[in-house]
Short mmCIF file of C-alpha atoms in Angstrom, two decimals:
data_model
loop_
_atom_site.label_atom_id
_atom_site.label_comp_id
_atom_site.label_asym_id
_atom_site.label_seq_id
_atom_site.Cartn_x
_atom_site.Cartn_y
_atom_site.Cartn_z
CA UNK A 1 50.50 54.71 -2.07
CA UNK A 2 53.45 56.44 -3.93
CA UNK A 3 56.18 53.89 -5.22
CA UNK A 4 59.43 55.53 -6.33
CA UNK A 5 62.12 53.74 -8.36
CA UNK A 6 65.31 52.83 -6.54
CA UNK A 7 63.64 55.29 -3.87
CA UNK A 8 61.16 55.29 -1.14
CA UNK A 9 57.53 53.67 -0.59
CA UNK A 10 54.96 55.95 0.81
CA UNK A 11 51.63 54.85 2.61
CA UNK A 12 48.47 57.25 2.81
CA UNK A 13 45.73 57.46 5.13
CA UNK A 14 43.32 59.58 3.81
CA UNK A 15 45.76 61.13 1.71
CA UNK A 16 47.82 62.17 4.57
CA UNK A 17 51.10 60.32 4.80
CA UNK A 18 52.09 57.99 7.44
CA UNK A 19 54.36 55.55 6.38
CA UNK A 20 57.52 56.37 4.64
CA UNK A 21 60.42 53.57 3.61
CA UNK A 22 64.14 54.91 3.89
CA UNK A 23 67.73 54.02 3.37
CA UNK A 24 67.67 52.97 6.64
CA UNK A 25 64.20 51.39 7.80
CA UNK A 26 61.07 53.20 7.86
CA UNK A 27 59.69 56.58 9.17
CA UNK A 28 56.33 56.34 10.46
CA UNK A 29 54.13 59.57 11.39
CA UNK A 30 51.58 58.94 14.18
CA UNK A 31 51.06 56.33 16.94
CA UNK A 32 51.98 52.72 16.17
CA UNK A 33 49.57 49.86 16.84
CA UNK A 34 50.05 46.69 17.31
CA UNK A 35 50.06 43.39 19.11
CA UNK A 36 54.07 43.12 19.66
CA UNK A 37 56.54 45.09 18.40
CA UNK A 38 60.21 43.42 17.85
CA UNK A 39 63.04 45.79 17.37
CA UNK A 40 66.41 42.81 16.29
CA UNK A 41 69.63 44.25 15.45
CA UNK A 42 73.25 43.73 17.24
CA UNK A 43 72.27 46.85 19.09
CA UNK A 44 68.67 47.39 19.31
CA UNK A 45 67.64 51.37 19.77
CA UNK A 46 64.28 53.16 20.63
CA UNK A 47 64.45 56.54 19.97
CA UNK A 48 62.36 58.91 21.75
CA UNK A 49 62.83 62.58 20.07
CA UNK A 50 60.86 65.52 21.70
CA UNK A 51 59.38 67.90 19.20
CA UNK A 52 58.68 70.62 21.57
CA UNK A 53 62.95 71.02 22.11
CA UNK A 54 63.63 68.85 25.48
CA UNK A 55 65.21 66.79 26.10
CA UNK A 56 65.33 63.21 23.78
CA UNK A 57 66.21 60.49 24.88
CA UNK A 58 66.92 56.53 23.66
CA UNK A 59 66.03 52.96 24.95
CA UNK A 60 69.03 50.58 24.39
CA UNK A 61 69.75 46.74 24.37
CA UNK A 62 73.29 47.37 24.42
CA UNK A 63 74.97 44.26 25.41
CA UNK A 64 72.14 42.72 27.55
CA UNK A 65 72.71 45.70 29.23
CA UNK A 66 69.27 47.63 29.64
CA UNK A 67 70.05 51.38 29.48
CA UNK A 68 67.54 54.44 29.43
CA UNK A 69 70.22 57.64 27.87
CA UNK A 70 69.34 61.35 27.61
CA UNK A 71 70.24 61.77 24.20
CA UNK A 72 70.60 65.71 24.58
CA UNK A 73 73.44 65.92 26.90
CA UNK A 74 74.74 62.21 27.07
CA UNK A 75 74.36 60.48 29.88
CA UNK A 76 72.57 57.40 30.80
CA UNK A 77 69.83 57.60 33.29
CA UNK A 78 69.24 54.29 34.20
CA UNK A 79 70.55 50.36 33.40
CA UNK A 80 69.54 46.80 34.59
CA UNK A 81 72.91 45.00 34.06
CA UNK A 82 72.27 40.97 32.81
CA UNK A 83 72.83 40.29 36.64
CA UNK A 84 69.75 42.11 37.78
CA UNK A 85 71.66 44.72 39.13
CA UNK A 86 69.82 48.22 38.61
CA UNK A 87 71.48 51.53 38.10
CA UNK A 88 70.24 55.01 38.72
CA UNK A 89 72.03 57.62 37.84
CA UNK A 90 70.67 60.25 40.65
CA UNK A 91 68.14 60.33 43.32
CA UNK A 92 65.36 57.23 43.18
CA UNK A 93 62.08 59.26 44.62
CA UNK A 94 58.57 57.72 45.93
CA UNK A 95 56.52 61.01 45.42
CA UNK A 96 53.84 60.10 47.13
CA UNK A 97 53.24 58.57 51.07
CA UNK A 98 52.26 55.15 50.64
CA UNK A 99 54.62 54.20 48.22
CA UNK A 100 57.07 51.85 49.61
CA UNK A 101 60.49 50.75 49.05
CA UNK A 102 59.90 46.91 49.45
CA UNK A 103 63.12 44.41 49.59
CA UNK A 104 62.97 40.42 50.28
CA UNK A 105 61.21 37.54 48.35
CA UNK A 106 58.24 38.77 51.09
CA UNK A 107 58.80 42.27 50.44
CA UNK A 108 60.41 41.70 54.58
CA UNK A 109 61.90 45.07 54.83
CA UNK A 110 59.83 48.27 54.04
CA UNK A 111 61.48 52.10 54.03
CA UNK A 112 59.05 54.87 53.80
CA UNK A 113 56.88 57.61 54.65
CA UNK A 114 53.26 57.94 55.71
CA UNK A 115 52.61 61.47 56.05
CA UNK A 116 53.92 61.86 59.39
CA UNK A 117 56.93 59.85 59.93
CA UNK A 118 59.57 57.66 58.30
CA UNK A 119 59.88 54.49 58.62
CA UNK A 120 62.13 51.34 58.20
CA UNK A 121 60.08 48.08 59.02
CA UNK A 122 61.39 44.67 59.36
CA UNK A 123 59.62 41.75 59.83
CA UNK A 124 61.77 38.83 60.23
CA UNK A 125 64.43 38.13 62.37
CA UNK A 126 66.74 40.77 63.09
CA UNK A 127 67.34 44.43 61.33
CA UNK A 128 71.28 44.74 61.61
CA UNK A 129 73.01 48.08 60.88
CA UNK A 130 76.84 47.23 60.17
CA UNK A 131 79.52 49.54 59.61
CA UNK A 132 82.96 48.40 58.90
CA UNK A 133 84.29 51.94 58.46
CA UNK A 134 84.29 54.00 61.08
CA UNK A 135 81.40 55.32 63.89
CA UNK A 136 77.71 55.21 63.83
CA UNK A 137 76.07 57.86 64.31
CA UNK A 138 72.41 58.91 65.05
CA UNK A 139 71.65 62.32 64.98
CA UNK A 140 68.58 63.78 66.47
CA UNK A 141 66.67 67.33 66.44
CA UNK A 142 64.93 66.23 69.46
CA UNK A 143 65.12 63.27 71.34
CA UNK A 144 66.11 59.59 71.06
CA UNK A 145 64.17 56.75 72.22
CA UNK A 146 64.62 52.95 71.78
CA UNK A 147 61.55 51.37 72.56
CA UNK A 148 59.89 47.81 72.03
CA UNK A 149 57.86 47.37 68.67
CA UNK A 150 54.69 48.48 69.90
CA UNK A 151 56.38 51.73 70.89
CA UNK A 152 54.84 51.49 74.31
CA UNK A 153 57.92 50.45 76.80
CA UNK A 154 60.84 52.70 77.03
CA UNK A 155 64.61 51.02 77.18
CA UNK A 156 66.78 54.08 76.17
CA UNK A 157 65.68 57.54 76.29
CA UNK A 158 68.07 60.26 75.34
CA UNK A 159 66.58 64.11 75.82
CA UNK A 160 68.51 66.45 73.53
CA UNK A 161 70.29 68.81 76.18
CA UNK A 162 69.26 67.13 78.80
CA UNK A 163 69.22 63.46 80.74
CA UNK A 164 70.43 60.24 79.26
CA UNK A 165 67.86 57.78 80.82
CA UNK A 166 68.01 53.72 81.06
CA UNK A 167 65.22 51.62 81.99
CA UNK A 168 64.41 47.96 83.11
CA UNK A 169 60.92 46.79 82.16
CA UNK A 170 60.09 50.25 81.72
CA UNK A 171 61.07 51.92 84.78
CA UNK A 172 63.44 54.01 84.81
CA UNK A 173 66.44 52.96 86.98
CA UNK A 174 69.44 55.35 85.88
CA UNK A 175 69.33 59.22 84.84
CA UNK A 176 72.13 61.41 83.96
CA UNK A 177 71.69 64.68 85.74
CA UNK A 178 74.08 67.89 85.52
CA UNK A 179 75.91 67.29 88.67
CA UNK A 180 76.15 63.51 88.19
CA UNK A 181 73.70 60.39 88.13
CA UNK A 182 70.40 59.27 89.66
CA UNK A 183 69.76 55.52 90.64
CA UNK A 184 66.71 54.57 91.52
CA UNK A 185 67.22 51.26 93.53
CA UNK A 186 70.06 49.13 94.72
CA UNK A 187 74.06 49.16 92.95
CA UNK A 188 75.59 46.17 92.32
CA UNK A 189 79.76 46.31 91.95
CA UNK A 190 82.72 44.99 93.13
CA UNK A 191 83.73 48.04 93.85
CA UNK A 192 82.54 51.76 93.77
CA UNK A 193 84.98 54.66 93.94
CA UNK A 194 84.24 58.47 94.05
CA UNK A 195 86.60 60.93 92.84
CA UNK A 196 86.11 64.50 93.66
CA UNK A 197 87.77 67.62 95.59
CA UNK A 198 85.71 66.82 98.35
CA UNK A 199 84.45 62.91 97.52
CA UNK A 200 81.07 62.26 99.49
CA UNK A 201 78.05 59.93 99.71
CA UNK A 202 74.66 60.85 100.44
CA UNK A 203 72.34 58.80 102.49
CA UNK A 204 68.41 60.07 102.08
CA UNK A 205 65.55 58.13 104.19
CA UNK A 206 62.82 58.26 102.15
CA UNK A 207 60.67 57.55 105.49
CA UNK A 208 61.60 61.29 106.61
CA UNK A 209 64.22 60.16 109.13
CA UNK A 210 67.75 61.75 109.48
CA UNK A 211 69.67 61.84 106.12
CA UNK A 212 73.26 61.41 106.41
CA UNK A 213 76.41 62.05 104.29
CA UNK A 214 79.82 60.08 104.51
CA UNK A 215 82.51 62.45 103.57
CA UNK A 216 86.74 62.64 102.90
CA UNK A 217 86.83 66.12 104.05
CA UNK A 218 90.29 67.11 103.45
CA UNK A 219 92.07 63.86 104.32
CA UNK A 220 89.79 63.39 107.10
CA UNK A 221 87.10 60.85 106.91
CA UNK A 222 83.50 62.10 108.39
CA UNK A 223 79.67 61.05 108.82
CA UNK A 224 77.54 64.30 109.02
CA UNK A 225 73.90 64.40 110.08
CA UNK A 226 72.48 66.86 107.16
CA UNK A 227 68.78 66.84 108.54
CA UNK A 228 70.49 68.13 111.50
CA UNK A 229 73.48 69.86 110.24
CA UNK A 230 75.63 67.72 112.86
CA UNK A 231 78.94 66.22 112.61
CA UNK A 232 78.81 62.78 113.97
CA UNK A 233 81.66 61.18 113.66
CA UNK A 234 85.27 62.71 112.31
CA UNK A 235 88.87 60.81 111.74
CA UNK A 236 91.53 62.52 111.60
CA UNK A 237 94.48 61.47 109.34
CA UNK A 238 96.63 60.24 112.13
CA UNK A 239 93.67 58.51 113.24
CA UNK A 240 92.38 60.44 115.83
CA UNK A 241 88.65 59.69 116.11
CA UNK A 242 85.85 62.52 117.65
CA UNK A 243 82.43 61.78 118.34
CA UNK A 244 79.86 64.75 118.99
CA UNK A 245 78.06 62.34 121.45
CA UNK A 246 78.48 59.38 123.70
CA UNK A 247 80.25 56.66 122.47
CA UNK A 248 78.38 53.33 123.71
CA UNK A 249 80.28 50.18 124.09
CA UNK A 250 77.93 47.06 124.96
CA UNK A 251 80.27 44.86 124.87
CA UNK A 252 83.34 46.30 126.76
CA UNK A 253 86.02 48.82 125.50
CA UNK A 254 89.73 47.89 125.10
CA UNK A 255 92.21 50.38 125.12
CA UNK A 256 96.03 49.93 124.08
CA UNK A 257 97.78 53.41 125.45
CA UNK A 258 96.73 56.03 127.53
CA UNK A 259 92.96 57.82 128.09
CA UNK A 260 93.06 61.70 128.06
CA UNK A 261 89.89 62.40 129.53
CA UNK A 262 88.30 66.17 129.72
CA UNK A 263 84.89 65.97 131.87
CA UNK A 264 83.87 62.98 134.67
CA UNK A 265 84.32 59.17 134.11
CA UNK A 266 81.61 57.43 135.62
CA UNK A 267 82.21 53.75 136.38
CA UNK A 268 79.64 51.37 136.99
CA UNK A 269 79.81 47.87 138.93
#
């Protein structure tokens, strides 16, 4: 030991010194060891000073705030507020894949990545997105998918430049296609319109009879036999009506007006 009037107290271990008293505490060369270690002032300070010229930096009770500062240029790095609140003063990384960002009392809701794939899992009741700005927006490299939680039924499937497909139960029912829409099954409405140039509806058997297609051709209203390239029935818009065959009347024909006939009536008793 080396006492010094109205000066410092210095502490040896084998003659090399470790522990020197100042103006202003104590300097201590070395590691510290001890049980607890109980730093009370009105603004308690841990000073962390690299000797190899980075950067230093300072634990602070300033407050009850909780702040970790960089020293060298000033700023603080990160805080827990008395609230609980925690600050971070850039990006908060996981650099590794199976760390976890866990939130709830049961650690409910998980964010992160396992090598492959990122993930945000929830596990009680229901993950709500919620934007009281503006749009939200999901954007995609490849496709989109919504699918149930064993990723094994499709609802949704969006293909990046291509269809926009809906599902129910997993088959698909409705597909966007570059001339329009494919249904698969029966439509449902009150009513449908179609809105074109030339506005028509397409009739397919799927048992390989004749397909047909209902048509406004121009004002005039038509049914056209496409397996057979035939025009079946045609109204004019003053009404006029042709048929490319007989016309068969069961149950009697009544006629206000005259009958132009070209060709031979046949009557029948």
């Amino acid at each position: 030991a080396k006492l010094t009037p109205n000066g410092s107290v210095e502490l040896y271990h084998n003659n090399s010194k470790k522990v020197e008293t100042t103006s202003t505490g104590v300097s201590v060369t070395g590691a510290i060891s001890s049980g607890n270690i109980t730093i009370s002032s009105t603004f308690p300070t841990i000073l962390l000073t690299d000797q190899d010229h980075n950067n230093d930096y300072s634990i602070i009770n300033g407050n009850g705030t909780f702040r970790i500062t960089d020293t060298t240029i000033g700023l603080s790095r990160f805080a827990i507020a008395p609230s609980g609140n925690v600050e971070v003063a850039n990006n908060l990384q996981i650099p590794n894949d199976s760390g976890k960002l866990q939130l709830g009392t049961s650690q409910d809701l998980q964010i992160y990545h396992d090598g492959s794939n990122s993930i945000i899992d929830n596990d009680t009741n229901d993950l709500i997105i919620r934007c009281d700005g503006d749009d939200v927006k999901i954007l995609a490299q490849d496709d989109i998918v919504l699918r149930d939680n064993d990723d094994s039924t499709n609802f949704i499937h969006c293909v990046n430049g291509g269809s926009v497909d809906l599902y129910h139960n997993g088959t698909k029912k409705f597909e966007t296609t570059s001339s329009g829409v494919t249904v698969s099954g029966g439509i449902t409405s009150g009513d449908i319109t179609i809105s074109s140039t030339f506005p028509t509806l397409h009739l397919t058997d799927q048992d390989h009879n004749s397909d047909y297609a209902i048509r406004n051709a121009n004002g005039n209203f038509a049914i056209d036999d496409i397996t057979n390239n035939v025009g079946r029935l045609v109204i004019l818009a003053d009404g006029t009506a042709t048929f490319s065959n007989n016309l068969n009347a069961n149950a009697g024909l009544d006629v206000t007006g005259n009958i132009t006939v070209t060709g031979t009536v046949d009557g029948v008793d």
